mmCIF file of C-alpha atoms and ligand atoms in Angstrom:
data_model
loop_
_atom_site.group_PDB
_atom_site.id
_atom_site.type_symbol
_atom_site.label_atom_id
_atom_site.label_comp_id
_atom_site.label_asym_id
_atom_site.label_seq_id
_atom_site.Cartn_x
_atom_site.Cartn_y
_atom_site.Cartn_z
ATOM 1 C CA UNK Q 1 -34.373 31.795 47.520
ATOM 2 C CA UNK Q 2 -35.147 34.596 50.006
ATOM 3 C CA UNK Q 3 -38.524 33.010 50.912
ATOM 4 C CA UNK Q 4 -36.926 29.630 51.694
ATOM 5 C CA UNK Q 5 -36.444 29.141 55.485
ATOM 6 C CA UNK Q 6 -32.831 29.275 56.554
ATOM 7 C CA UNK Q 7 -32.525 25.633 57.624
ATOM 8 C CA UNK Q 8 -34.207 24.353 54.479
ATOM 9 C CA UNK Q 9 -31.994 26.666 52.456
ATOM 10 C CA UNK Q 10 -28.913 25.386 54.217
ATOM 11 C CA UNK Q 11 -30.021 21.777 53.760
ATOM 12 C CA UNK Q 12 -30.591 22.416 50.056
ATOM 13 C CA UNK Q 13 -27.193 24.059 49.763
ATOM 14 C CA UNK Q 14 -25.515 21.197 51.630
ATOM 15 C CA UNK Q 15 -27.314 18.636 49.457
ATOM 16 C CA UNK Q 16 -26.390 20.496 46.269
ATOM 17 C CA UNK Q 17 -22.787 20.741 47.420
ATOM 18 C CA UNK Q 18 -22.742 17.013 48.212
ATOM 19 C CA UNK Q 19 -24.104 16.218 44.736
ATOM 20 C CA UNK Q 20 -21.597 18.576 43.205
ATOM 21 C CA UNK Q 21 -18.780 16.977 45.188
ATOM 22 C CA UNK Q 22 -19.941 13.482 44.259
ATOM 23 C CA UNK Q 23 -20.215 14.439 40.590
ATOM 24 C CA UNK Q 24 -16.951 16.279 40.772
ATOM 25 C CA UNK Q 25 -15.262 13.370 42.469
ATOM 26 C CA UNK Q 26 -16.619 10.756 40.062
ATOM 27 C CA UNK Q 27 -15.887 12.947 37.052
ATOM 28 C CA UNK Q 28 -12.406 13.572 38.352
ATOM 29 C CA UNK Q 29 -11.875 9.843 38.770
ATOM 30 C CA UNK Q 30 -13.681 8.695 35.636
ATOM 31 C CA UNK Q 31 -12.137 11.096 33.171
ATOM 32 C CA UNK Q 32 -8.485 10.057 33.500
ATOM 33 C CA UNK Q 33 -9.541 6.392 33.538
ATOM 34 C CA UNK Q 34 -11.353 6.805 30.208
ATOM 35 C CA UNK Q 35 -8.398 8.664 28.769
ATOM 36 C CA UNK Q 36 -5.993 5.997 30.003
ATOM 37 C CA UNK Q 37 -8.184 3.212 28.610
ATOM 38 C CA UNK Q 38 -8.513 4.893 25.192
ATOM 39 C CA UNK Q 39 -4.852 5.699 25.196
ATOM 40 C CA UNK Q 40 -4.127 2.059 26.013
ATOM 41 C CA UNK Q 41 -6.398 0.876 23.232
ATOM 42 C CA UNK Q 42 -4.716 3.208 20.767
ATOM 43 C CA UNK Q 43 -1.301 1.971 21.889
ATOM 44 C CA UNK Q 44 -2.535 -1.598 21.474
ATOM 45 C CA UNK Q 45 -3.822 -0.841 17.960
ATOM 46 C CA UNK Q 46 -0.534 0.795 17.006
ATOM 47 C CA UNK Q 47 1.391 -2.175 18.416
ATOM 48 C CA UNK Q 48 -0.850 -4.645 16.534
ATOM 49 C CA UNK Q 49 -0.468 -2.684 13.283
ATOM 50 C CA UNK Q 50 3.305 -2.722 13.813
ATOM 51 C CA UNK Q 51 3.282 -6.495 14.369
ATOM 52 C CA UNK Q 52 1.126 -7.053 11.261
ATOM 53 C CA UNK Q 53 3.453 -4.874 9.167
ATOM 54 C CA UNK Q 54 6.458 -6.779 10.520
ATOM 55 C CA UNK Q 55 4.873 -10.140 9.723
ATOM 56 C CA UNK Q 56 4.008 -8.964 6.222
ATOM 57 C CA UNK Q 57 7.566 -7.805 5.666
ATOM 58 C CA UNK Q 58 8.935 -11.143 6.892
ATOM 59 C CA UNK Q 59 6.487 -12.946 4.614
ATOM 60 C CA UNK Q 60 7.534 -10.733 1.716
ATOM 61 C CA UNK Q 61 11.203 -11.455 2.442
ATOM 62 C CA UNK Q 62 10.546 -15.223 2.523
ATOM 63 C CA UNK Q 63 8.592 -14.964 -0.724
ATOM 64 C CA UNK Q 64 11.488 -13.104 -2.297
ATOM 65 C CA UNK Q 65 14.013 -15.707 -1.130
ATOM 66 C CA UNK Q 66 11.889 -18.498 -2.589
ATOM 67 C CA UNK Q 67 11.434 -16.474 -5.763
ATOM 68 C CA UNK Q 68 15.178 -15.808 -6.029
ATOM 69 C CA UNK Q 69 15.989 -19.528 -5.579
ATOM 70 C CA UNK Q 70 13.370 -20.328 -8.166
ATOM 71 C CA UNK Q 71 14.723 -17.701 -10.572
ATOM 72 C CA UNK Q 72 18.216 -19.162 -10.267
ATOM 73 C CA UNK Q 73 16.884 -22.549 -11.354
ATOM 74 C CA UNK Q 74 14.987 -21.514 -14.452
ATOM 75 C CA UNK Q 75 16.278 -20.032 -17.679
ATOM 76 C CA UNK Q 76 15.803 -16.443 -18.785
ATOM 77 C CA UNK Q 77 13.212 -17.458 -21.360
ATOM 78 C CA UNK Q 78 11.094 -19.274 -18.788
ATOM 79 C CA UNK Q 79 11.400 -16.379 -16.375
ATOM 80 C CA UNK Q 80 10.234 -13.832 -18.956
ATOM 81 C CA UNK Q 81 7.390 -16.162 -19.955
ATOM 82 C CA UNK Q 82 6.112 -15.972 -16.382
ATOM 83 C CA UNK Q 83 5.744 -12.244 -16.900
ATOM 84 C CA UNK Q 84 3.873 -12.609 -20.145
ATOM 85 C CA UNK Q 85 6.766 -12.271 -22.613
ATOM 86 C CA UNK Q 86 7.240 -15.206 -25.000
ATOM 87 C CA UNK Q 87 9.632 -13.813 -27.618
ATOM 88 C CA UNK Q 88 13.387 -13.735 -27.971
ATOM 89 C CA UNK Q 89 14.902 -13.001 -24.537
ATOM 90 C CA UNK Q 90 17.457 -10.675 -26.108
ATOM 91 C CA UNK Q 91 14.694 -8.542 -27.637
ATOM 92 C CA UNK Q 92 12.537 -8.094 -24.524
ATOM 93 C CA UNK Q 93 11.381 -4.536 -23.843
ATOM 94 C CA UNK Q 94 8.343 -4.844 -21.585
ATOM 95 C CA UNK Q 95 6.924 -7.499 -19.248
ATOM 96 C CA UNK Q 96 3.953 -7.682 -16.898
ATOM 97 C CA UNK Q 97 4.568 -6.401 -13.338
ATOM 98 C CA UNK Q 98 3.384 -9.640 -11.690
ATOM 99 C CA UNK Q 99 3.599 -13.341 -12.468
ATOM 100 C CA UNK Q 100 0.102 -14.061 -11.224
ATOM 101 C CA UNK Q 101 -2.794 -11.760 -10.417
ATOM 102 C CA UNK Q 102 -6.483 -11.079 -10.922
ATOM 103 C CA UNK Q 103 -7.388 -7.981 -12.891
ATOM 104 C CA UNK Q 104 -9.536 -5.786 -10.652
ATOM 105 C CA UNK Q 105 -10.499 -2.099 -10.835
ATOM 106 C CA UNK Q 106 -9.752 -0.652 -14.250
ATOM 107 C CA UNK Q 107 -8.466 2.708 -15.416
ATOM 108 C CA UNK Q 108 -10.816 5.702 -15.525
ATOM 109 C CA UNK Q 109 -13.403 4.374 -13.095
ATOM 110 C CA UNK Q 110 -15.086 6.777 -10.713
ATOM 111 C CA UNK Q 111 -16.397 5.896 -7.287
ATOM 112 C CA UNK Q 112 -16.132 6.493 -3.557
ATOM 113 C CA UNK Q 113 -12.652 4.912 -3.390
ATOM 114 C CA UNK Q 114 -11.072 7.519 -5.610
ATOM 115 C CA UNK Q 115 -10.971 11.272 -5.234
ATOM 116 C CA UNK Q 116 -11.078 11.672 -8.991
ATOM 117 C CA UNK Q 117 -10.967 9.150 -11.816
ATOM 118 C CA UNK Q 118 -9.052 5.965 -11.057
ATOM 119 C CA UNK Q 119 -5.654 6.816 -12.545
ATOM 120 C CA UNK Q 120 -4.321 3.300 -12.846
ATOM 121 C CA UNK Q 121 -5.034 -0.377 -13.177
ATOM 122 C CA UNK Q 122 -5.444 -2.616 -10.132
ATOM 123 C CA UNK Q 123 -4.018 -6.134 -10.041
ATOM 124 C CA UNK Q 124 -5.110 -8.229 -7.056
ATOM 125 C CA UNK Q 125 -2.377 -10.487 -5.733
ATOM 126 C CA UNK Q 126 -1.235 -11.929 -2.442
ATOM 127 C CA UNK Q 127 0.636 -9.857 0.120
ATOM 128 C CA UNK Q 128 4.366 -10.241 -0.445
ATOM 129 C CA UNK Q 129 4.021 -11.314 -4.095
ATOM 130 C CA UNK Q 130 7.153 -10.035 -5.887
ATOM 131 C CA UNK Q 131 6.739 -7.018 -8.164
ATOM 132 C CA UNK Q 132 9.071 -6.676 -11.133
ATOM 133 C CA UNK Q 133 10.243 -3.812 -13.302
ATOM 134 C CA UNK Q 134 8.055 -3.734 -16.425
ATOM 135 C CA UNK Q 135 11.038 -2.386 -18.354
ATOM 136 C CA UNK Q 136 14.617 -1.251 -17.907
ATOM 137 C CA UNK Q 137 14.654 2.013 -16.003
ATOM 138 C CA UNK Q 138 15.839 4.119 -13.097
ATOM 139 C CA UNK Q 139 14.130 4.364 -9.706
ATOM 140 C CA UNK Q 140 13.283 8.045 -9.212
ATOM 141 C CA UNK Q 141 11.141 7.897 -6.061
ATOM 142 C CA UNK Q 142 10.446 5.577 -3.136
ATOM 143 C CA UNK Q 143 8.109 7.074 -0.548
ATOM 144 C CA UNK Q 144 4.858 6.897 1.371
ATOM 145 C CA UNK Q 145 2.617 8.857 -0.963
ATOM 146 C CA UNK Q 146 -0.636 9.378 0.976
ATOM 147 C CA UNK Q 147 -3.471 7.368 -0.620
ATOM 148 C CA UNK Q 148 -0.962 5.548 -2.860
ATOM 149 C CA UNK Q 149 0.752 4.062 0.186
ATOM 150 C CA UNK Q 150 4.315 2.880 -0.218
ATOM 151 C CA UNK Q 151 5.106 3.794 -3.820
ATOM 152 C CA UNK Q 152 8.016 3.234 -6.162
ATOM 153 C CA UNK Q 153 8.381 5.335 -9.302
ATOM 154 C CA UNK Q 154 10.350 3.863 -12.168
ATOM 155 C CA UNK Q 155 11.415 6.122 -15.025
ATOM 156 C CA UNK Q 156 11.881 4.379 -18.353
ATOM 157 C CA UNK Q 157 14.461 5.471 -20.963
ATOM 158 C CA UNK Q 158 11.737 7.290 -22.978
ATOM 159 C CA UNK Q 159 10.703 9.345 -19.929
ATOM 160 C CA UNK Q 160 7.577 7.319 -19.116
ATOM 161 C CA UNK Q 161 6.932 7.042 -15.377
ATOM 162 C CA UNK Q 162 5.592 3.782 -13.987
ATOM 163 C CA UNK Q 163 4.119 3.939 -10.490
ATOM 164 C CA UNK Q 164 3.877 0.894 -8.246
ATOM 165 C CA UNK Q 165 1.523 1.667 -5.333
ATOM 166 C CA UNK Q 166 0.356 0.114 -2.020
ATOM 167 C CA UNK Q 167 3.569 -1.924 -1.626
ATOM 168 C CA UNK Q 168 4.432 -3.861 1.544
ATOM 169 C CA UNK Q 169 8.095 -3.201 1.017
ATOM 170 C CA UNK Q 170 10.596 -1.998 -1.548
ATOM 171 C CA UNK Q 171 13.917 -3.609 -2.500
ATOM 172 C CA UNK Q 172 15.375 -0.797 -4.590
ATOM 173 C CA UNK Q 173 16.630 2.684 -3.777
ATOM 174 C CA UNK Q 174 16.313 6.032 -5.534
ATOM 175 C CA UNK Q 175 18.839 6.334 -8.320
ATOM 176 C CA UNK Q 176 19.144 2.591 -8.814
ATOM 177 C CA UNK Q 177 19.106 1.255 -12.365
ATOM 178 C CA UNK Q 178 16.947 -1.820 -12.795
ATOM 179 C CA UNK Q 179 16.566 -4.271 -15.627
ATOM 180 C CA UNK Q 180 13.331 -5.571 -17.114
ATOM 181 C CA UNK Q 181 11.826 -8.311 -14.877
ATOM 182 C CA UNK Q 182 14.090 -7.467 -11.911
ATOM 183 C CA UNK Q 183 12.297 -7.655 -8.559
ATOM 184 C CA UNK Q 184 11.700 -4.181 -7.107
ATOM 185 C CA UNK Q 185 9.424 -4.877 -4.114
ATOM 186 C CA UNK Q 186 6.313 -6.666 -2.926
ATOM 187 C CA UNK Q 187 2.546 -6.371 -3.172
ATOM 188 C CA UNK Q 188 0.825 -4.889 -0.138
ATOM 189 C CA UNK Q 189 -2.145 -2.881 1.005
ATOM 190 C CA UNK Q 190 -0.592 0.347 2.288
ATOM 191 C CA UNK Q 191 -2.357 3.674 1.768
ATOM 192 C CA UNK Q 192 -5.948 3.898 0.569
ATOM 193 C CA UNK Q 193 -6.518 0.225 -0.147
ATOM 194 C CA UNK Q 194 -9.090 -2.388 0.826
ATOM 195 C CA UNK Q 195 -6.886 -5.436 0.233
ATOM 196 C CA UNK Q 196 -3.494 -6.470 -1.153
ATOM 197 C CA UNK Q 197 -3.094 -5.359 -4.751
ATOM 198 C CA UNK Q 198 -0.834 -3.473 -7.120
ATOM 199 C CA UNK Q 199 -2.120 -0.141 -8.357
ATOM 200 C CA UNK Q 200 -0.056 0.444 -11.487
ATOM 201 C CA UNK Q 201 0.100 3.828 -13.168
ATOM 202 C CA UNK Q 202 1.734 4.632 -16.485
ATOM 203 C CA UNK Q 203 2.516 8.292 -17.124
ATOM 204 C CA UNK Q 204 4.120 9.097 -20.480
ATOM 205 C CA UNK Q 205 6.765 11.813 -20.045
ATOM 206 C CA UNK Q 206 5.762 11.993 -16.361
ATOM 207 C CA UNK Q 207 2.451 13.651 -17.317
ATOM 208 C CA UNK Q 208 -1.152 12.484 -17.084
ATOM 209 C CA UNK Q 209 -1.758 8.750 -16.668
ATOM 210 C CA UNK Q 210 -2.848 6.535 -19.550
ATOM 211 C CA UNK Q 211 -4.585 3.158 -19.365
ATOM 212 C CA UNK Q 212 -1.871 0.683 -18.278
ATOM 213 C CA UNK Q 213 -3.721 -2.181 -20.006
ATOM 214 C CA UNK Q 214 -3.538 -0.352 -23.362
ATOM 215 C CA UNK Q 215 0.100 0.456 -22.734
ATOM 216 C CA UNK Q 216 0.917 -3.189 -21.950
ATOM 217 C CA UNK Q 217 -1.069 -4.398 -24.999
ATOM 218 C CA UNK Q 218 0.721 -1.892 -27.224
ATOM 219 C CA UNK Q 219 3.963 -3.466 -25.992
ATOM 220 C CA UNK Q 220 2.747 -6.821 -27.323
ATOM 221 C CA UNK Q 221 1.611 -8.316 -24.026
ATOM 222 C CA UNK Q 222 -1.750 -9.854 -23.077
ATOM 223 C CA UNK Q 223 -2.430 -8.654 -19.518
HETATM 224 ZN ZN1 ZN L 1 -6.059 1.466 -7.961
#
């Protein structure tokens, strides 16, 4: 620097300052704009997600109304038959959780979707499809449970816990007693889920999960 003539040095300094000012000015202008735009986008995404959730809940409510009207028109035997039970209505113990579904991911699978082994059975079904109590029981938990999404836990008289996961909405409250085949909520895709489905877990005595398909078959059903 000391060998640079004064005027050239001044010119260089002025030029550098001008560049710095320009950069500073553009950075000062650009930065908040980017933040505002990203903030706006995030707000938009949140708003869209809220609208989608609202629509799904309305759809679920409409489905439930239609289902309730339908239930009022058919007999108990026909209703139970929809959930896979074909015996004497007075002797029913267990029914399937859904009237119509496609069996998808099974119990005990491992893969990128699950942190450990898949602890339940997946049943693919449309968003808003009514979910029913597989047995008489008491609702012991309704909450957003991380990867399980909106989850309802039903405790059966023998202490078995049945988990209904990824629900769109829930129509029961903690402490409520429900009867076999009563509607408890709707299918959804909340939590760690790639599409609307029921993730059903069966935990004898509230312990480790067992294969829900085996449990349903042992109860005389053909899931
Ligand atoms: Zn699952």
